[in-house]
mmCIF file with all atom_site columns, C-alpha atoms in Angstrom:
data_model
loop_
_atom_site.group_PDB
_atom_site.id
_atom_site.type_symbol
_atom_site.label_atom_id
_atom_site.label_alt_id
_atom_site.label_comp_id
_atom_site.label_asym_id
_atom_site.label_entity_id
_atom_site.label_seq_id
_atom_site.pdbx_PDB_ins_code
_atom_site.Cartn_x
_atom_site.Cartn_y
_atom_site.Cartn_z
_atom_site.occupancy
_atom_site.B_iso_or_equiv
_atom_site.pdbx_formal_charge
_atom_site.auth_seq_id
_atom_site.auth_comp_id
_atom_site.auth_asym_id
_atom_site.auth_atom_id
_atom_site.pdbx_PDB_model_num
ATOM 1   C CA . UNK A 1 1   ? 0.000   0.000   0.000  1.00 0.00 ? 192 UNK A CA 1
ATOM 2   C CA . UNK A 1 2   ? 1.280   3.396   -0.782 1.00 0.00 ? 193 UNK A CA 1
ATOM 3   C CA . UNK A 1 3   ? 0.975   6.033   1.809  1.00 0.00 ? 194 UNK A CA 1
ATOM 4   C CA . UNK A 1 4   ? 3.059   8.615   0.056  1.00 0.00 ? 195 UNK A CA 1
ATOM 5   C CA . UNK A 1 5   ? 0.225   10.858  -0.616 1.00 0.00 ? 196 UNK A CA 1
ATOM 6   C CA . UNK A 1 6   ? -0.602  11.039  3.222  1.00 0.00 ? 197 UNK A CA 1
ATOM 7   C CA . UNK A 1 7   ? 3.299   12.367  3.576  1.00 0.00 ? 198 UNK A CA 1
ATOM 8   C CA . UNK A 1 8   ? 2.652   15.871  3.378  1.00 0.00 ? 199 UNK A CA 1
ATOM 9   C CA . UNK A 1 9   ? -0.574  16.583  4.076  1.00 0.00 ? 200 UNK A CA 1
ATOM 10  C CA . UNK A 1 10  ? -1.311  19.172  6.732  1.00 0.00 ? 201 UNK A CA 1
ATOM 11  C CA . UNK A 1 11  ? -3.522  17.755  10.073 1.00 0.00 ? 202 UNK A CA 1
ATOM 12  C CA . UNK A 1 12  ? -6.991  19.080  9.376  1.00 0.00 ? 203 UNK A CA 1
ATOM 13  C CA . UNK A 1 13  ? -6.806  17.566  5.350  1.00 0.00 ? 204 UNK A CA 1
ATOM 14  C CA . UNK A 1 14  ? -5.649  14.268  7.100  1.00 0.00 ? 205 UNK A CA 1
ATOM 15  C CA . UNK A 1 15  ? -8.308  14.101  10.012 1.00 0.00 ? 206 UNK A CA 1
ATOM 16  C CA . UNK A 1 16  ? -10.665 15.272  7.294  1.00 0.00 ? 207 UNK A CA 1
ATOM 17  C CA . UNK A 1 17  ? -9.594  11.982  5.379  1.00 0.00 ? 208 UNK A CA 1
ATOM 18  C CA . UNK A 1 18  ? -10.106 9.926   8.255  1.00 0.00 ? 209 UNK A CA 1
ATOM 19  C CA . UNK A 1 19  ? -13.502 11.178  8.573  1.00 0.00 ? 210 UNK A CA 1
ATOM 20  C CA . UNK A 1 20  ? -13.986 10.204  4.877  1.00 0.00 ? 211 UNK A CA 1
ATOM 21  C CA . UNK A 1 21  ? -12.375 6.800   5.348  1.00 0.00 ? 212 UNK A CA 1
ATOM 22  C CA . UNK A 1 22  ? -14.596 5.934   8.870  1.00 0.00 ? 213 UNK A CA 1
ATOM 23  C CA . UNK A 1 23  ? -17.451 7.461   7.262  1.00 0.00 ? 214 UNK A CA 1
ATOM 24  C CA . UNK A 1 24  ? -17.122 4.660   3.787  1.00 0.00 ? 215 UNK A CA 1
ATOM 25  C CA . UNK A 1 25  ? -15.729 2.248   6.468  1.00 0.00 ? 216 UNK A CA 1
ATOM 26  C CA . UNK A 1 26  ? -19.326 1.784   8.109  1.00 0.00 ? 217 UNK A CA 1
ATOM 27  C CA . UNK A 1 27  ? -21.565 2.608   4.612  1.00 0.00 ? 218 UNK A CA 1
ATOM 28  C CA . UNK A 1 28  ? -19.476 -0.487  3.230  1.00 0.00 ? 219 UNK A CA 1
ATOM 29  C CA . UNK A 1 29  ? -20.409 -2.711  6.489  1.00 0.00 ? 220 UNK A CA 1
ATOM 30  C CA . UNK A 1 30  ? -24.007 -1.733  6.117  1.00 0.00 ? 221 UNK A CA 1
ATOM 31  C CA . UNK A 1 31  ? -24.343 -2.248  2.283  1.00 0.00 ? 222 UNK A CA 1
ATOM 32  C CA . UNK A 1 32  ? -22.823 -6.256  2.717  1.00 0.00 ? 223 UNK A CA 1
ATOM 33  C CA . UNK A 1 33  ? -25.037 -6.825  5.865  1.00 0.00 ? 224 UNK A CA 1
ATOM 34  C CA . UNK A 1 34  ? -27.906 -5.114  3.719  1.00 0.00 ? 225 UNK A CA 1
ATOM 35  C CA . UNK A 1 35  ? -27.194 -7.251  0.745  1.00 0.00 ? 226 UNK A CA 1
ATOM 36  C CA . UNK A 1 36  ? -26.328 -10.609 2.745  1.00 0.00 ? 227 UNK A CA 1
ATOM 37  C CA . UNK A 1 37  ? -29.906 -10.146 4.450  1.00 0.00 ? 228 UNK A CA 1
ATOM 38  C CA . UNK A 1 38  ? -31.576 -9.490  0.690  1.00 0.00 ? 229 UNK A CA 1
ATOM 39  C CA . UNK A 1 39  ? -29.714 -12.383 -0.675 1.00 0.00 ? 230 UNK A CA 1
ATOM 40  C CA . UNK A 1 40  ? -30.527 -14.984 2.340  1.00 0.00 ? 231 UNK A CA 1
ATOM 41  C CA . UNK A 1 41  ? -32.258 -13.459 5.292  1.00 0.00 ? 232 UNK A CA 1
ATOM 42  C CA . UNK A 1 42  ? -31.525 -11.605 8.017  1.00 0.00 ? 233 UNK A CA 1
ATOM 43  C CA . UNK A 1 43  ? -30.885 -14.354 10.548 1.00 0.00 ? 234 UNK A CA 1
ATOM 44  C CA . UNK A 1 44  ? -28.024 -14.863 8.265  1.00 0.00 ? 235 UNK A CA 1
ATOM 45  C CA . UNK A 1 45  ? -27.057 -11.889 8.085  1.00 0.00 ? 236 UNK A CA 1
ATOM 46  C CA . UNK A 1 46  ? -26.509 -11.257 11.758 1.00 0.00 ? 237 UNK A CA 1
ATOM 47  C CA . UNK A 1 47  ? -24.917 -15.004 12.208 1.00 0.00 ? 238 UNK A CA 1
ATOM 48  C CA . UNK A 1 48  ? -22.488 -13.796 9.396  1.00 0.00 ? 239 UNK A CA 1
ATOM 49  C CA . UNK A 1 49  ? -21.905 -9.813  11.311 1.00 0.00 ? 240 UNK A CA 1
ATOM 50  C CA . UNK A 1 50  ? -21.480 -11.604 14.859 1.00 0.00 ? 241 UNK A CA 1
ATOM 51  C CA . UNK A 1 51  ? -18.520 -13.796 13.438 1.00 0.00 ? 242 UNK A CA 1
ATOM 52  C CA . UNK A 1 52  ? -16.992 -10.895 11.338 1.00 0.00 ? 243 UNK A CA 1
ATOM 53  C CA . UNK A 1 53  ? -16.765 -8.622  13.933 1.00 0.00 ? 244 UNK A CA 1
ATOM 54  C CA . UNK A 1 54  ? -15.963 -11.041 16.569 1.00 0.00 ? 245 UNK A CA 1
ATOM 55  C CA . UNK A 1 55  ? -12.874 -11.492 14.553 1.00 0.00 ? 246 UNK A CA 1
ATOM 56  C CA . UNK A 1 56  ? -11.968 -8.111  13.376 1.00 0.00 ? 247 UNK A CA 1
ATOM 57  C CA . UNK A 1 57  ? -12.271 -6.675  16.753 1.00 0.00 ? 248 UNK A CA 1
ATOM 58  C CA . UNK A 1 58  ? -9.917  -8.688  18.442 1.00 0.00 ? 249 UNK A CA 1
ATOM 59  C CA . UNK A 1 59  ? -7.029  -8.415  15.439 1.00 0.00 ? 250 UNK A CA 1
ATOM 60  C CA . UNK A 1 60  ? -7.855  -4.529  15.720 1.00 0.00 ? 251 UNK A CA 1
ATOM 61  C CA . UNK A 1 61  ? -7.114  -4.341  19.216 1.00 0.00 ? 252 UNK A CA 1
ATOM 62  C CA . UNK A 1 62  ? -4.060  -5.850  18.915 1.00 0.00 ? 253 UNK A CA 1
ATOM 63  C CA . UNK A 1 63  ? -3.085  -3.905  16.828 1.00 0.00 ? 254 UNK A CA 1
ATOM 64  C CA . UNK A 1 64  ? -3.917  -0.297  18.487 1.00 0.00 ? 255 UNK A CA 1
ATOM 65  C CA . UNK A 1 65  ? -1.717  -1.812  21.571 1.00 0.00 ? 256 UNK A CA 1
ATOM 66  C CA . UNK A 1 66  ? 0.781   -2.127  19.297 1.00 0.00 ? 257 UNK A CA 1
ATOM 67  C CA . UNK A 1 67  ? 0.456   0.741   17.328 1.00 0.00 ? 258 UNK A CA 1
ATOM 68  C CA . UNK A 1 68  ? -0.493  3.247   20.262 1.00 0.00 ? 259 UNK A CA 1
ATOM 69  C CA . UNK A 1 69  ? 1.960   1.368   22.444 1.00 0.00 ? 260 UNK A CA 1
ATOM 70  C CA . UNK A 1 70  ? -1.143  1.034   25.356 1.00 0.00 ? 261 UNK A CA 1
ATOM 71  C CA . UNK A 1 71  ? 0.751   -0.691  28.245 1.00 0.00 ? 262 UNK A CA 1
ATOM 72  C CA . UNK A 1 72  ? -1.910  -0.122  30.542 1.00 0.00 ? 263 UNK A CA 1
ATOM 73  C CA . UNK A 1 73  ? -4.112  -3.933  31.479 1.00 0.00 ? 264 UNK A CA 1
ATOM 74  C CA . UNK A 1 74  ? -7.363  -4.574  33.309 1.00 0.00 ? 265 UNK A CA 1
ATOM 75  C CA . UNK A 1 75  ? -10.132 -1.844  32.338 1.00 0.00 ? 266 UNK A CA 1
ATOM 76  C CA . UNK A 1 76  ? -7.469  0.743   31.747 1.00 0.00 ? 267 UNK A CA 1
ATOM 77  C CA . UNK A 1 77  ? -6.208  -1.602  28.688 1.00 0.00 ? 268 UNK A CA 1
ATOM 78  C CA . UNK A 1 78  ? -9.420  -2.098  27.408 1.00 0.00 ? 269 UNK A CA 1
ATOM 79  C CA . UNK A 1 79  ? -10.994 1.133   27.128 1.00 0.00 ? 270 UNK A CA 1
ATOM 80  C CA . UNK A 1 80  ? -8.390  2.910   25.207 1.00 0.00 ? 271 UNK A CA 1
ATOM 81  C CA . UNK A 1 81  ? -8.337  0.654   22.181 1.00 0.00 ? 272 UNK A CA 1
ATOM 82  C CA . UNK A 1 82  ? -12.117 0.888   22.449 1.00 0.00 ? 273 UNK A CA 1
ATOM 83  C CA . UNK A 1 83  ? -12.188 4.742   22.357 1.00 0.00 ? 274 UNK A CA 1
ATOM 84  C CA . UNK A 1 84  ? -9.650  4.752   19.340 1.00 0.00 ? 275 UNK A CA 1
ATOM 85  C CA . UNK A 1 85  ? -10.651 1.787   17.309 1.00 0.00 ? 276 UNK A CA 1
ATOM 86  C CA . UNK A 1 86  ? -12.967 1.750   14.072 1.00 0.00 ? 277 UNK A CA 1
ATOM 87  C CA . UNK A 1 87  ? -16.091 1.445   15.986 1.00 0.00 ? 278 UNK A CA 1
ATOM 88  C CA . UNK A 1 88  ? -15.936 4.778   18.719 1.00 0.00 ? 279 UNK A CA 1
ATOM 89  C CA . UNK A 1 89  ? -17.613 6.844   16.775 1.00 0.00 ? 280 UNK A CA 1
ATOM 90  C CA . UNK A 1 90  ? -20.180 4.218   15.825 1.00 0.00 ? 281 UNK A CA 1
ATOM 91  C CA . UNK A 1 91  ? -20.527 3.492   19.481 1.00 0.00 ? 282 UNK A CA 1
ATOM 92  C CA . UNK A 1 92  ? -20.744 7.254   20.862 1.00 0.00 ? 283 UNK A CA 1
ATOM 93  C CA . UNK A 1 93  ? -22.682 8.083   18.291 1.00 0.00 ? 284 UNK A CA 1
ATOM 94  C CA . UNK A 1 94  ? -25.373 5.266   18.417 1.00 0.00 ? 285 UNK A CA 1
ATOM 95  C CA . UNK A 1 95  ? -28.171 4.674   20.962 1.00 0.00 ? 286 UNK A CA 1
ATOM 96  C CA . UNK A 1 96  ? -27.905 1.916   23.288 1.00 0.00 ? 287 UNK A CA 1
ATOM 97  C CA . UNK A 1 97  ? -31.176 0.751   21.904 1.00 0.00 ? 288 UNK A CA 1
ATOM 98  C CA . UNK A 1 98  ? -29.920 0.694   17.958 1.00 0.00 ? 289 UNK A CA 1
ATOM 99  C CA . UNK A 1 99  ? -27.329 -0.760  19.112 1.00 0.00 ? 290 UNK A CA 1
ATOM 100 C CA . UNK A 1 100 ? -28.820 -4.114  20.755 1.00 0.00 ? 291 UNK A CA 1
ATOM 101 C CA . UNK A 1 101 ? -30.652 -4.634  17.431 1.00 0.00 ? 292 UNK A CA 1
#
């Protein structure tokens, strides 16, 4: 992967990227669970999200430890890679309700 265009843009053009990227990060979950559910059903589709994100959140919060060099363990350890990780602003930004569904 090349990252040279990221090289010498300013702060606010890259955190504006990473809004772009987070923002097509969660359209692109939605459309395959959307499409999984049209295909087969929606039982499936949640069998299918469940194991997917099982997955991908453990691999991602490995790597934020290791990226963001958290030492911290217990509660501490946990709730750093969970503010920082793909799914914060999803989880902030969500009800507690929507998100049980």
């Amino acid at each position: 992967m090349n990252l040279n265009v990221f090289e010498n843009m300013q702060a606010p053009e890259l955190r504006t990227y990473i809004k772009f990227l987070l923002w097509h990060y969660r359209v692109m979950d939605s459309f395959w669970y959307l499409y999984i559910a049209e295909q087969f059903d929606e039982p499936t589709a949640d069998g299918l999200n469940e194991k997917v994100w099982g997955r991908i959140a453990g691999l991602a919060a490995k790597d934020l430890v290791k990226r963001f060099a958290i030492k911290d363990r217990g509660l501490k350890g946990f709730v750093r890679p969970c503010a920082i990780g793909p799914g914060a602003s999803w989880w902030t930004t969500t009800s507690p309700r929507a998100r049980m569904r």
